[in-house]
Amino acid sequence: MTEKQTVNLKINGEEVEAPAGEMLIKVCHDRGLDVPFFCYHPGLVPEGNCRMCLVEVVKAPKPMPACTTPVTDGMEIETHSEAAKDARADVLEFMLSNHPLDCPICDKSGECLLQDNSYDHGKDGSRMVDVKQLKPTKDLGNGVKLWGNRCISCTRCVRFCSDIAGSGELAMVNRGDSSVVDVFPGYPLQNPLSGNVVDICPVGALLTEVFLYQARVWYEKKTASVCHECARGCNIELQALNNEVKRIVARHNDAVNDYWICDHGRYTYDYILGPERSLECRLGDSANPADAPGFLARRLKKSADEHGADSLGVVVSAVMSNEALYLLGSLLQELGVPAENIAACARDDGDEETFKGGFRISSDRNPNRRGVEAILGKDAFSSHSDGLLKKAKASKLRGLVLVSDLPGQRLPDGWIEALETVDFGLVFLLENDSRIPETAHLLPATAFSERDGSIINEDGRVQLVRAATQLPRGVLSLDELLQDTLVELGARESRISPRGLFDEMAGVIPALAGMRHGDLGEAGLSAQGGEE
Amino acid sequence: MSGTPIEIKLFSKKAREFIEWLLGRYPNKQAALLPVLRLAEEEFGNIDDSSVMLVADTLDLSPGYVWGVLTFYTHYRREGDGKYLLQVCSTLPCALRGCDKVQRRLEEKLGIKAGETTGDGLFTLKKVECLGSCDTAPVMQVNEKYHENLDVEDLDELLETLRG
């Protein structure tokens, strides 16, 4: 007997075909039905403990939780019958019986499932007159704080720590109305994914210390982007207020990171406006960033004319976007600089970590290594670097442009020394570096939150990076500046949009062949031959 | 995290042999948690933090997981519990049959609140969830013994008997 692949059931009177074994809640959500939930999370094993997703199953003696009820043949479901709606409203009334309703001072406010579900499915009053239970407010470790009173005991965080991170620090402690999530004394949260418990907490019980009282979430500008802390390219959402990144949260992408990001990616954004950030503009006599394209065109051209194009060298990083790399490549091509004069500087390797649920942190901390390889060739990291340094030592290098945009990592000494031997030196600088000689020219490097563009992760997936904050007025992002420089040189007509630029680049770079900006969407696309 | 280092405990040879036998009866180590906790209670007289660590190590579980299970159940003797552990059921049938009166009388007589232990170390009073004896509500468990169909008037006598 062959096993049946699909089953037929009725939802709200409509005939529905669904894959056998699928949980009811997924089938309902796929059909756009509003079945509310707290403890259910598509990335976690369902537990069915909150009862918010109760639906009426015709002929069943009582309402059933949709998140743990598999669809079966001939089933008849009512998601919005009076019985179903009543059951859910009653569940909410119980849930609020011990909840402090301190929304005005709760950071979750505005993105809280308890608020949303109460608004959509709750009653307009409470019959509870009893004193509310008091539970602890405390640090759980790794910058995660617990507001016990707000906890609705859904165990999402507990399941995350045991099933996805694999470290199992969190547990529901105590029983009945005094149960609350907590850690064993002396064993705080210490897994490198722990920030995810804050993302998935449906209420304000778990919050991150760094975001505490920083912003009302509804005022934040939210931008879908990609993490730049390792070569995985986890999908993130940048949340900014007043042109400052306030928070980074995970963004769902089944092909890359599921629903999770690591703490390193989550909390590494301080440098963007940190005390070490360099925004200095030093272009000979001018400190005006508006002069940059003209200055760059003039000086590079002069250097190439006087000493030969072979005397120019450029060092890029594997944090830069494909677009910036591509434009830099065409700028140098325009000047006749040989390809081997473009070297790439990699970020130091870190530890490779794989977690129980399959989430992985790559040892390669270069978010766009594959992009550099696709656009400038694999040799950029090795032989080009060696060759360029050799040239500098032999005093054959007369012009040098360095991109120093690796957060927390300064350029190797060799390049700084090379800077002292050239006639024309320019550094795109992210963070202050006292070793850079006075004679070198300076322009601010673009941080990853300040640019539009694309990068290629270690699996060859091309994903879009989007600007969430802006450089100071008048300062151009690197790819804008390079476009304008090319315009100055007469090689381009005018500056074009990130969309146009990507499509142009895709027509030239084999790894991007056939791709269109519009097709990348929020989830990205696998590059040609990218799947390995 | 800092703090006083937890004393390292070990099971006796006999207990280790018992655990070995026990594990053969369960599909995985995690499933043997409740009997191993009971064993730790018997070995060391109660379950303190170092016992939690020992049990977690023995069964390859996180201390957090063991902690969650231990705190869910009220019938394990915990560090600092008095000679007599008075557990008053507070779930619905007992609540309807007046467990709060029982609780209040005990608090008055002993001069402590639920969750506390008397100064002489004789009594610990706990308010617990269902003891599974709803037909004889209200119920209180004193160490291993159930006292059923409780009457507030009987409590004085019971406490006197326990005091000896």
XYZ file of C-alpha atoms in Angstrom:
696
model
C 0.000 0.000 0.000
C 1.439 3.342 -0.945
C 1.319 6.091 1.616
C -0.951 8.984 0.775
C 0.896 12.199 0.020
C -1.975 14.585 0.530
C -5.201 14.696 2.499
C -8.463 16.464 1.843
C -10.154 18.464 4.540
C -12.576 21.321 4.956
C -11.549 24.602 6.513
C -14.388 27.030 7.177
C -16.495 25.097 4.671
C -13.912 25.245 1.899
C -12.369 22.101 0.413
C -8.626 22.114 1.042
C -5.902 19.768 -0.084
C -2.872 19.671 2.169
C 0.290 17.589 2.537
C -0.242 14.626 4.854
C 1.185 15.208 8.310
C 1.240 18.981 7.991
C 0.143 20.821 11.103
C -3.190 22.580 10.889
C -1.752 25.982 11.800
C 0.614 25.932 8.806
C -2.195 24.973 6.431
C -4.347 27.781 7.851
C -1.550 30.364 7.686
C -0.675 29.339 4.127
C -4.277 30.105 3.214
C -4.061 33.509 4.854
C -6.276 32.623 7.790
C -5.577 34.466 11.006
C -5.005 31.730 13.556
C -3.261 33.504 16.449
C -0.469 31.928 18.484
C 2.225 32.532 21.089
C 4.226 29.357 21.630
C 4.185 28.236 18.003
C 7.218 29.281 15.980
C 7.896 27.916 12.513
C 11.577 27.425 13.393
C 10.933 25.444 16.569
C 9.399 22.112 17.504
C 5.716 22.770 18.342
C 4.670 22.235 21.929
C 1.046 23.324 22.024
C 1.224 24.825 25.481
C -0.245 28.310 25.074
C -3.606 27.210 23.565
C -3.909 30.470 21.660
C -4.315 28.644 18.339
C -7.377 26.664 19.415
C -9.728 25.931 16.528
C -12.984 24.031 16.378
C -12.685 20.558 14.926
C -16.172 19.399 13.981
C -17.144 16.246 15.879
C -14.185 16.612 18.271
C -15.342 16.969 21.888
C -13.283 20.106 22.505
C -11.301 22.718 20.579
C -7.877 21.570 19.355
C -4.565 23.469 19.183
C -3.814 23.981 15.483
C -0.039 23.933 16.016
C 0.076 20.311 17.198
C -2.877 18.873 15.307
C -1.880 17.238 12.031
C -4.326 17.437 9.151
C -6.219 14.226 8.413
C -8.547 13.107 5.664
C -12.139 14.270 6.069
C -11.339 16.661 8.892
C -13.642 19.672 9.219
C -12.214 22.787 10.789
C -13.828 26.026 11.861
C -11.280 28.699 12.687
C -13.697 31.536 13.292
C -16.823 29.914 14.648
C -18.231 31.318 17.881
C -16.849 28.322 19.770
C -13.352 28.839 18.387
C -13.375 32.575 18.997
C -14.698 32.113 22.540
C -12.071 29.513 23.338
C -9.294 31.844 22.229
C -10.727 34.861 24.030
C -10.881 32.800 27.224
C -7.272 31.714 26.792
C -6.263 35.362 26.475
C -8.195 36.298 29.590
C -6.213 33.714 31.550
C -2.981 34.874 30.010
C -3.618 38.422 31.127
C -4.588 37.336 34.628
C -0.960 37.528 35.749
C 0.493 39.803 33.094
C 1.430 43.225 34.506
C 0.170 45.189 31.454
C 3.111 47.541 31.794
C 3.114 48.242 28.064
C 3.952 51.949 28.502
C 7.417 51.078 29.796
C 7.914 47.804 27.943
C 10.369 47.693 25.036
C 8.341 44.983 23.317
C 5.435 47.345 22.962
C 4.534 47.730 19.314
C 5.855 44.335 18.290
C 4.247 42.280 21.072
C 2.107 39.270 20.226
C 0.182 39.683 23.453
C -0.784 43.212 22.453
C -1.650 42.204 18.916
C -3.580 39.086 19.870
C -5.448 40.923 22.633
C -6.378 43.626 20.151
C -7.563 41.162 17.517
C -8.946 38.320 19.598
C -9.317 39.429 23.203
C -12.188 40.570 25.352
C -12.697 44.177 26.263
C -12.530 43.540 29.967
C -11.231 41.209 32.630
C -13.049 39.428 35.418
C -9.840 38.801 37.334
C -9.858 40.399 40.759
C -7.057 38.395 42.373
C -3.671 39.763 43.268
C -1.176 39.159 40.491
C 1.787 36.846 40.964
C 5.153 38.572 41.289
C 8.165 37.066 39.586
C 11.794 38.118 39.431
C 13.410 40.670 37.140
C 17.021 39.661 36.595
C 19.973 39.252 34.252
C 20.095 35.869 32.554
C 23.559 36.372 31.061
C 24.906 37.452 27.648
C 23.134 40.783 27.959
C 19.665 39.209 28.106
C 17.338 40.466 30.830
C 14.282 38.703 32.191
C 11.065 40.420 33.254
C 9.445 37.449 34.938
C 6.098 39.147 35.404
C 5.665 39.499 31.655
C 6.490 35.859 30.882
C 3.572 33.838 29.530
C 5.449 30.513 29.816
C 5.385 29.735 26.094
C 8.846 28.064 26.302
C 9.972 29.336 22.914
C 13.263 30.460 24.464
C 13.685 27.172 26.309
C 13.190 25.198 23.103
C 15.553 27.489 21.246
C 18.350 26.945 23.757
C 17.893 23.186 23.873
C 17.098 22.416 20.224
C 18.773 25.117 18.140
C 21.708 26.362 20.243
C 22.035 22.971 21.941
C 23.247 24.395 25.232
C 19.989 24.205 27.193
C 20.668 26.951 29.713
C 17.034 28.030 30.011
C 14.252 26.089 31.686
C 10.773 26.677 32.994
C 11.199 26.632 36.748
C 8.508 26.094 39.370
C 5.026 24.980 38.618
C 1.576 26.375 38.096
C 1.072 30.085 38.486
C 4.590 30.657 39.784
C 6.338 29.061 36.810
C 8.718 31.319 34.924
C 11.674 30.955 32.606
C 15.058 31.022 34.350
C 18.582 29.595 34.377
C 20.200 27.283 36.923
C 21.959 29.474 39.523
C 25.527 30.116 38.385
C 24.907 28.832 34.866
C 23.779 31.881 32.897
C 23.064 32.105 29.184
C 26.397 31.688 27.443
C 25.678 30.342 23.986
C 26.700 32.625 21.095
C 23.145 32.577 19.703
C 21.405 33.702 22.872
C 20.166 37.023 21.459
C 17.653 35.066 19.387
C 15.599 34.340 22.499
C 14.807 38.056 22.588
C 13.693 38.033 18.944
C 11.381 35.087 19.517
C 9.996 36.069 22.929
C 6.376 36.890 22.027
C 6.140 39.320 24.956
C 8.536 41.640 26.768
C 9.849 38.988 29.158
C 13.250 38.731 27.493
C 14.963 41.886 26.309
C 18.503 42.830 25.382
C 20.342 45.135 27.701
C 21.809 47.240 24.883
C 18.441 48.071 23.354
C 16.708 48.727 26.655
C 14.740 51.994 26.517
C 16.654 53.020 23.382
C 13.790 53.451 20.959
C 10.095 52.935 20.489
C 10.010 50.289 17.798
C 7.310 52.013 15.782
C 9.510 55.053 15.218
C 12.379 52.977 13.872
C 13.193 52.769 10.192
C 13.514 49.087 9.326
C 15.769 47.974 6.513
C 16.291 44.459 5.189
C 19.996 43.795 4.802
C 22.715 41.178 5.215
C 25.112 40.634 8.120
C 28.763 41.487 7.363
C 30.446 39.666 10.237
C 31.189 36.363 8.508
C 30.888 34.717 5.106
C 27.495 33.161 5.876
C 25.607 36.314 4.965
C 22.807 35.868 7.485
C 19.739 37.925 6.693
C 19.156 40.738 9.117
C 16.933 43.716 9.659
C 18.653 46.947 10.568
C 16.547 49.165 12.769
C 17.597 52.781 12.850
C 16.392 55.938 14.527
C 17.757 59.442 13.871
C 20.289 58.009 11.440
C 21.753 55.671 14.054
C 21.543 51.870 13.994
C 19.727 51.017 17.218
C 19.300 47.306 16.826
C 19.900 44.371 14.526
C 17.417 41.496 14.475
C 17.277 38.258 12.523
C 15.384 38.099 9.238
C 14.007 34.805 7.989
C 15.728 33.100 5.075
C 15.423 29.328 4.751
C 18.330 29.180 2.311
C 20.795 30.836 4.684
C 20.053 31.332 8.347
C 16.475 30.151 8.995
C 15.223 32.538 11.667
C 18.490 33.048 13.544
C 21.622 35.168 13.733
C 24.602 34.951 16.089
C 25.235 37.429 18.881
C 28.359 38.718 17.205
C 26.382 39.822 14.163
C 23.551 41.081 16.316
C 25.614 43.325 18.542
C 28.371 44.514 16.196
C 27.186 47.915 14.994
C 28.586 50.316 17.591
C 31.615 51.027 15.417
C 29.434 52.687 12.766
C 29.112 55.802 14.934
C 31.729 54.803 17.498
C 34.504 57.003 18.891
C 37.008 55.410 16.514
C 34.961 56.061 13.383
C 36.838 58.305 10.986
C 34.825 60.815 9.003
C 37.781 63.007 8.185
C 38.192 64.366 4.687
C 41.774 65.304 3.773
C 42.257 66.054 0.111
C 45.371 68.203 -0.135
C 44.178 71.734 0.586
C 40.549 70.763 0.682
C 38.496 69.196 3.461
C 35.346 69.287 1.370
C 34.075 65.821 0.465
C 32.325 67.300 -2.582
C 35.775 67.752 -4.123
C 36.542 64.051 -3.823
C 35.523 62.796 -7.322
C 37.391 65.563 -9.119
C 40.396 65.215 -6.857
C 40.544 61.454 -7.270
C 40.180 61.637 -11.073
C 42.828 64.324 -11.359
C 45.419 62.758 -9.123
C 45.047 59.233 -10.429
C 45.234 60.466 -14.015
C 48.283 62.582 -13.196
C 50.041 59.714 -11.502
C 49.295 57.380 -14.406
C 50.438 59.938 -16.978
C 53.663 60.814 -15.205
C 54.821 57.446 -13.937
C 52.869 54.962 -16.022
C 49.678 53.152 -15.106
C 51.689 50.229 -13.767
C 52.874 52.450 -10.908
C 49.333 52.649 -9.448
C 48.096 50.136 -6.925
C 44.847 49.576 -5.055
C 44.044 47.481 -1.986
C 40.409 46.525 -1.502
C 38.719 44.571 1.287
C 36.345 41.629 1.230
C 33.782 43.724 3.105
C 33.184 45.980 0.100
C 30.124 45.493 -2.085
C 30.289 43.915 -5.522
C 29.310 47.281 -6.960
C 32.214 49.143 -5.362
C 34.629 46.420 -6.438
C 33.266 46.483 -9.954
C 33.475 50.266 -10.207
C 36.975 50.326 -8.796
C 37.944 47.665 -11.318
C 36.561 49.699 -14.202
C 38.182 52.899 -12.916
C 41.584 51.244 -12.931
C 40.889 49.663 -16.289
C 40.056 53.115 -17.610
C 43.432 54.352 -16.428
C 45.174 51.299 -17.892
C 46.247 49.886 -14.551
C 46.974 46.122 -14.870
C 44.642 43.771 -13.031
C 47.403 42.382 -10.834
C 47.812 45.814 -9.272
C 44.541 45.325 -7.390
C 45.062 43.378 -4.190
C 42.532 42.376 -1.549
C 42.985 42.422 2.172
C 41.151 39.668 4.064
C 39.887 39.728 7.573
C 41.516 37.279 10.000
C 39.811 33.922 10.337
C 37.707 33.218 13.399
C 36.380 30.042 14.939
C 34.036 27.878 12.921
C 30.985 26.915 14.979
C 28.070 24.668 14.133
C 25.098 24.353 16.460
C 22.661 21.577 17.227
C 19.907 23.002 15.030
C 22.292 23.323 12.056
C 23.054 27.033 12.374
C 26.649 27.762 11.455
C 29.126 30.578 12.029
C 31.808 30.516 9.337
C 35.502 30.716 10.164
C 35.776 33.011 7.131
C 34.966 36.483 8.438
C 34.910 38.050 4.966
C 31.301 38.693 3.964
C 32.185 39.226 0.312
C 35.229 37.029 -0.353
C 33.317 35.353 -3.159
C 32.492 38.744 -4.635
C 36.151 39.772 -4.670
C 37.048 36.467 -6.318
C 34.259 36.806 -8.875
C 35.131 40.380 -9.834
C 38.874 40.693 -9.281
C 39.935 37.046 -9.448
C 41.061 34.575 -6.803
C 44.636 35.882 -6.919
C 43.664 39.237 -5.436
C 44.110 37.865 -1.929
C 47.448 36.154 -2.564
C 49.793 36.836 -5.472
C 48.437 40.324 -6.208
C 49.107 41.360 -2.626
C 52.610 39.928 -2.665
C 53.381 41.538 -6.017
C 52.124 44.933 -4.981
C 54.083 44.902 -1.735
C 57.213 43.863 -3.622
C 56.693 46.741 -6.030
C 56.344 49.153 -3.142
C 59.575 47.891 -1.552
C 61.373 48.392 -4.874
C 60.013 51.974 -5.015
C 58.167 51.184 -8.232
C 54.799 52.105 -6.762
C 54.016 55.831 -7.080
C 50.287 55.929 -6.300
C 48.390 53.803 -3.772
C 44.732 53.727 -2.775
C 43.842 51.703 0.319
C 40.372 50.741 1.477
C 40.592 50.210 5.233
C 37.018 49.305 6.148
C 37.377 46.179 8.269
C 35.578 46.840 11.580
C 37.955 46.303 14.470
C 40.888 45.370 12.259
C 43.502 47.821 10.989
C 45.487 47.362 7.776
C 48.654 45.247 7.928
C 51.846 47.273 8.556
C 53.149 46.484 5.064
C 50.529 48.661 3.424
C 51.106 51.551 5.809
C 54.823 51.395 5.061
C 54.041 51.323 1.348
C 51.958 54.460 1.842
C 55.107 56.303 2.961
C 56.994 55.454 -0.224
C 54.436 56.719 -2.746
C 53.852 60.189 -4.233
C 50.105 59.902 -4.012
C 48.494 57.970 -1.193
C 44.783 57.857 -0.353
C 43.055 55.868 2.366
C 39.333 55.222 2.617
C 39.302 54.924 6.369
C 36.616 53.436 8.601
C 38.309 53.654 11.976
C 41.130 55.968 13.097
C 44.591 54.643 12.486
C 47.457 56.695 13.938
C 50.012 54.920 11.732
C 48.742 56.602 8.574
C 51.271 59.269 7.538
C 50.264 62.954 7.407
C 51.069 63.035 3.714
C 48.386 60.500 2.879
C 44.965 61.750 1.804
C 41.891 60.594 3.666
C 38.253 59.924 2.845
C 35.648 58.216 5.041
C 35.068 54.567 4.195
C 31.464 53.455 3.898
C 30.113 51.241 6.693
C 27.870 48.367 5.650
C 24.752 50.094 6.960
C 25.430 53.134 4.790
C 25.366 51.635 1.306
C 23.212 49.877 -1.222
C 24.776 47.019 -3.087
C 25.200 43.289 -3.210
C 27.532 40.697 -1.728
C 28.077 36.981 -2.372
C 28.164 34.611 0.572
C 30.368 31.532 0.911
C 27.742 29.332 -0.758
C 27.645 31.652 -3.753
C 24.362 33.283 -2.832
C 24.020 36.846 -4.103
C 22.156 39.028 -1.618
C 21.245 42.676 -1.443
C 22.669 45.047 1.146
C 20.528 48.105 1.773
C 21.371 51.450 3.310
C 19.758 51.969 6.703
C 21.685 55.070 7.726
C 23.397 57.829 5.817
C 26.907 59.202 5.775
C 27.186 62.837 6.903
C 25.779 65.364 4.461
C 27.994 65.742 1.405
C 29.968 62.555 1.957
C 29.457 60.085 -0.857
C 29.388 56.348 -0.344
C 32.272 54.582 -2.037
C 30.305 53.404 -5.047
C 28.729 56.832 -5.574
C 32.158 58.423 -5.361
C 33.628 55.937 -7.826
C 30.784 56.503 -10.266
C 31.305 60.266 -10.081
C 35.052 59.817 -10.551
C 34.374 57.782 -13.667
C 32.063 60.563 -14.857
C 34.884 63.078 -14.283
C 37.152 60.915 -16.411
C 34.510 60.808 -19.115
C 34.095 57.049 -18.815
C 30.493 57.192 -17.579
C 27.704 59.548 -18.444
C 26.120 60.062 -15.048
C 25.556 58.363 -11.733
C 22.969 55.567 -11.930
C 20.816 53.807 -9.317
C 21.910 50.710 -7.369
C 19.412 48.775 -9.459
C 20.844 49.963 -12.756
C 24.359 49.411 -11.521
C 23.672 45.821 -10.502
C 22.043 44.991 -13.822
C 24.967 46.545 -15.697
C 27.450 44.596 -13.586
C 25.528 41.333 -14.020
C 25.987 41.722 -17.764
C 29.762 41.800 -17.341
C 30.619 39.539 -14.391
C 30.221 35.841 -15.326
C 29.288 34.804 -11.755
C 26.263 37.125 -11.924
C 25.245 36.224 -15.452
C 21.508 36.262 -16.029
C 20.680 37.919 -12.724
C 18.496 40.973 -12.403
C 18.344 43.256 -9.391
C 14.592 42.871 -9.317
C 14.861 39.083 -8.985
C 17.109 39.155 -5.911
C 14.307 40.319 -3.654
C 14.679 39.857 0.079
C 16.125 36.352 -0.090
C 18.801 36.610 -2.781
C 19.718 34.136 -5.502
C 22.351 31.452 -5.947
C 25.108 32.560 -8.311
C 26.125 30.545 -11.355
C 27.945 27.444 -10.175
C 27.559 28.780 -6.711
C 26.076 25.674 -5.123
C 28.879 23.595 -3.757
C 29.592 33.889 36.661
C 31.222 34.319 40.057
C 29.921 33.071 43.384
C 30.860 30.414 45.838
C 32.097 27.347 43.998
C 29.676 24.457 44.177
C 30.899 21.471 46.158
C 31.560 18.495 43.887
C 29.516 15.465 44.859
C 29.812 11.872 43.687
C 27.383 8.976 43.843
C 28.353 5.959 45.944
C 29.409 2.759 44.183
C 26.071 1.190 45.029
C 24.178 4.138 43.609
C 26.245 4.066 40.418
C 25.421 0.402 39.962
C 21.751 1.202 40.450
C 21.916 3.966 37.834
C 23.608 1.557 35.435
C 20.727 -0.881 35.914
C 18.176 1.908 35.674
C 19.503 3.221 32.371
C 18.950 -0.198 30.839
C 15.235 0.203 31.494
C 14.817 3.551 29.701
C 15.064 4.513 26.038
C 17.547 7.309 26.815
C 19.379 8.880 29.722
C 17.023 11.848 29.946
C 14.102 9.526 30.665
C 15.794 8.319 33.852
C 15.894 11.817 35.364
C 13.114 11.433 37.950
C 14.403 8.189 39.538
C 17.980 9.501 39.511
C 16.834 12.667 41.282
C 15.092 10.456 43.830
C 18.291 8.479 44.224
C 20.267 11.677 44.830
C 17.718 12.680 47.457
C 18.184 9.331 49.204
C 21.973 9.476 48.953
C 22.447 13.009 50.231
C 19.302 13.595 52.310
C 18.092 16.412 50.046
C 18.774 17.909 46.631
C 20.987 20.963 46.599
C 22.760 22.733 43.725
C 25.689 20.322 43.759
C 23.280 17.388 43.449
C 21.707 19.093 40.433
C 25.172 19.309 38.868
C 25.897 15.697 39.675
C 22.621 14.475 38.184
C 23.118 16.667 35.096
C 26.616 15.255 34.584
C 25.457 11.693 35.181
C 22.689 11.912 32.576
C 24.398 14.248 30.060
C 21.750 16.922 30.573
C 22.186 20.657 31.011
C 21.954 21.854 34.633
C 19.162 24.143 33.444
C 17.081 21.193 32.278
C 17.513 19.309 35.561
C 16.723 22.514 37.443
C 13.494 22.944 35.497
C 12.341 19.403 36.220
C 13.373 19.541 39.872
C 11.533 22.796 40.518
C 8.422 21.557 38.721
C 8.027 18.702 41.174
C 7.450 19.600 44.780
C 7.980 16.140 46.242
C 11.769 16.222 46.225
C 13.310 17.298 49.503
C 15.341 20.439 48.916
C 18.279 21.931 50.727
C 17.130 23.711 53.891
C 13.814 21.870 54.188
C 12.799 21.107 57.774
C 12.404 17.674 59.331
C 8.737 17.706 58.424
C 7.805 18.967 54.988
C 4.173 20.120 55.029
C 2.781 20.401 51.514
C -0.695 21.852 51.302
C -2.465 21.234 48.029
C -3.917 24.428 46.543
C -5.400 23.244 43.268
C -9.082 23.552 42.438
C -10.883 20.750 44.380
C -8.812 21.462 47.485
C -9.362 25.184 47.011
C -13.134 24.602 46.854
C -12.927 22.508 50.014
C -11.099 25.173 52.024
C -7.358 24.605 51.630
C -6.733 28.292 52.163
C -8.108 27.930 55.702
C -5.723 25.019 56.285
C -2.872 27.058 54.911
C -3.724 30.079 57.062
C -4.085 28.022 60.248
C -0.699 26.375 59.669
C 0.914 29.740 59.023
C -0.534 31.070 62.264
C 0.420 28.036 64.330
C 3.954 27.821 62.953
C 4.602 31.555 62.619
C 5.912 31.163 59.079
C 4.648 31.837 55.549
C 4.392 29.328 52.706
C 7.873 28.530 51.460
C 9.510 29.151 54.846
C 10.989 26.914 57.553
C 10.542 27.285 61.309
C 13.527 28.495 63.314
C 13.925 25.129 65.034
C 14.276 23.429 61.645
C 11.296 21.186 62.365
C 8.708 22.343 59.825
C 8.774 23.601 56.243
C 5.455 24.786 54.856
C 4.776 24.699 51.133
C 1.782 25.552 49.002
C 1.803 23.053 46.163
C -0.079 22.109 43.045
C -2.313 19.023 42.764
C -1.350 16.080 44.949
C -3.658 13.797 42.988
C -6.065 13.053 45.816
C -8.966 15.253 44.816
C -11.590 12.846 46.199
C -10.297 13.405 49.708
C -9.783 17.188 49.520
C -8.435 19.150 51.223
C -5.155 17.271 51.357
C -1.771 17.855 52.916
C 1.308 15.711 52.449
C 3.666 15.434 55.420
C 6.896 13.859 54.242
C 5.699 10.601 52.664
C 2.278 10.517 54.329
C -1.028 11.957 53.055
C -3.433 13.595 55.507
C -6.836 13.616 53.856
C -10.236 15.243 54.385
C -8.474 17.754 56.583
C -10.345 19.711 59.189
C -8.763 22.895 60.475
C -9.499 21.705 64.031
C -7.403 18.553 63.495
C -4.279 20.530 62.608
C -3.299 21.467 66.168
C -3.319 17.845 67.219
C -1.356 16.804 64.142
C 1.354 19.377 64.790
C 1.560 18.273 68.455
C 1.981 14.645 67.406
C 4.730 15.595 64.967
C 6.518 17.674 67.606
C 6.510 14.509 69.687
